[in-house]
Every structure is written in structure tokens, then in C-alpha cells.
Amino acid sequence: KEAILDAFSPEHIKRIDFRRMAAKESERAYSSDMAMMVALSMRGWSVYPWKEAAQNFAHHSDFPSDEEGRREWAKKWPAYNESAAFQHDHK
């Protein structure tokens, strides 16, 4: 919680030069994945996947509807965690 409040405070976010990043990275500079990494890293926080955050696969065409299928899915896709506090949903 401390890392998020620190890294995403308005005073720290406004220091990120998104225009300069976009000149090198194009649209990726504005993605939530990249913005999170940059904001946290700029404040010196370690950035790595954490158990409480996950990828939302519910809309994936191959996502299984049964419990056993979801357990197998989780083995194949470690980012899947149906009890995660936050589930990122790529658009």
C-alpha cells in the first residue's frame, strides 16, 4: 500500500515525462502496464509480479468454465489467480 500511495501521488506522477517516453515507445508509453512500472521504479520501489495482482482471463475464448479446467489453466498461465485483489484486463 505504501508503494502505491507514494509512487502514484500527483506530485510524483507529474514528474514522469510521458511525451518523451512516447517519442521512443509510441503508444506503449501510455499503457497501464508501462506506467505502473515507470511510476514505481522512479520512486525506487522493486517491481515484480505479486500474488494479489493477476491477469483476467474470463473473456479469453479458451477459458474453462469448470473448476478442474481452471486449475489446469492456472498451471499453464501463472498470471491467473481468480482470488486476486486486482485483475488486469487487457483490451
Coordinates of C-alpha atoms in Angstrom, one line a residue:
K1 CA 0.0 0.0 0.0
E2 CA 2.8 2.4 0.9
A3 CA 4.5 1.9 -2.5
I4 CA 1.3 2.7 -4.4
L5 CA 0.4 5.8 -2.4
D6 CA 4.0 7.1 -2.8
A7 CA 4.6 6.3 -6.5
F8 CA 1.1 7.4 -7.7
S9 CA 0.9 10.6 -5.7
P10 CA 0.1 13.6 -8.0
E11 CA 3.5 15.2 -7.2
H12 CA 5.4 12.2 -8.4
I13 CA 3.3 11.3 -11.4
K14 CA 3.6 14.8 -12.8
R15 CA 7.4 14.3 -12.9
I16 CA 7.1 11.4 -15.4
D17 CA 7.8 12.7 -18.9
F18 CA 5.2 10.7 -20.9
R19 CA 5.8 12.7 -24.1
R20 CA 9.5 11.8 -24.1
M21 CA 8.7 8.2 -23.4
A22 CA 6.1 8.2 -26.2
A23 CA 8.7 9.6 -28.6
K24 CA 10.6 6.3 -28.1
E25 CA 8.0 3.8 -27.1
S26 CA 4.9 5.1 -29.1
E27 CA 1.5 4.1 -27.6
R28 CA 3.2 1.7 -25.1
A29 CA 4.2 4.7 -23.0
Y30 CA 0.6 5.3 -22.1
S31 CA -0.3 1.7 -21.3
S32 CA -1.1 0.9 -17.7
D33 CA 1.5 -1.8 -17.6
M34 CA 4.3 0.5 -18.6
A35 CA 3.0 3.5 -16.5
M36 CA 2.9 1.3 -13.4
M37 CA 6.4 0.0 -13.9
V38 CA 7.8 3.5 -14.5
A39 CA 6.0 5.2 -11.6
L40 CA 7.1 2.6 -9.1
S41 CA 10.6 2.3 -10.4
M42 CA 11.2 6.1 -10.5
R43 CA 10.5 6.1 -6.7
G44 CA 12.9 3.2 -6.1
W45 CA 10.3 0.5 -5.4
S46 CA 11.1 -3.0 -6.6
V47 CA 8.8 -4.1 -9.4
Y48 CA 7.8 -7.7 -9.9
P49 CA 4.5 -9.6 -10.2
W50 CA 2.8 -10.1 -6.9
K51 CA 0.2 -12.7 -6.0
E52 CA -2.6 -10.2 -5.3
A53 CA -2.5 -8.9 -8.9
A54 CA -3.4 -11.1 -11.8
Q55 CA -4.5 -11.3 -15.4
N56 CA -8.2 -11.5 -16.1
F57 CA -8.8 -14.4 -18.4
A58 CA -12.5 -14.7 -18.1
H59 CA -13.1 -13.3 -21.6
H60 CA -10.5 -15.5 -23.2
S61 CA -12.1 -17.8 -25.8
D62 CA -10.4 -20.9 -24.3
F63 CA -11.0 -20.1 -20.7
P64 CA -12.6 -23.2 -19.0
S65 CA -15.9 -23.0 -17.1
D66 CA -15.2 -25.9 -14.8
E67 CA -13.1 -26.0 -11.6
E68 CA -10.7 -28.7 -12.8
G69 CA -10.2 -26.8 -16.1
R70 CA -9.4 -23.6 -14.2
R71 CA -6.8 -25.4 -12.1
E72 CA -5.1 -26.7 -15.2
W73 CA -5.3 -23.2 -16.8
A74 CA -3.6 -21.8 -13.7
K75 CA -0.7 -24.2 -14.2
K76 CA -0.3 -23.0 -17.8
W77 CA -0.8 -19.3 -17.1
P78 CA 0.8 -18.4 -13.7
A79 CA -0.6 -14.8 -14.0
Y80 CA -4.1 -16.3 -13.5
N81 CA -5.3 -16.0 -9.9
E82 CA -9.1 -15.9 -9.6
S83 CA -8.9 -14.7 -6.0
A84 CA -6.6 -11.8 -6.7
A85 CA -7.5 -8.4 -5.3
F86 CA -6.8 -6.8 -8.7
Q87 CA -7.3 -8.4 -12.1
H88 CA -5.9 -6.6 -15.1
D89 CA -7.9 -7.0 -18.2
H90 CA -6.0 -6.3 -21.4
K91 CA -8.1 -4.5 -24.1

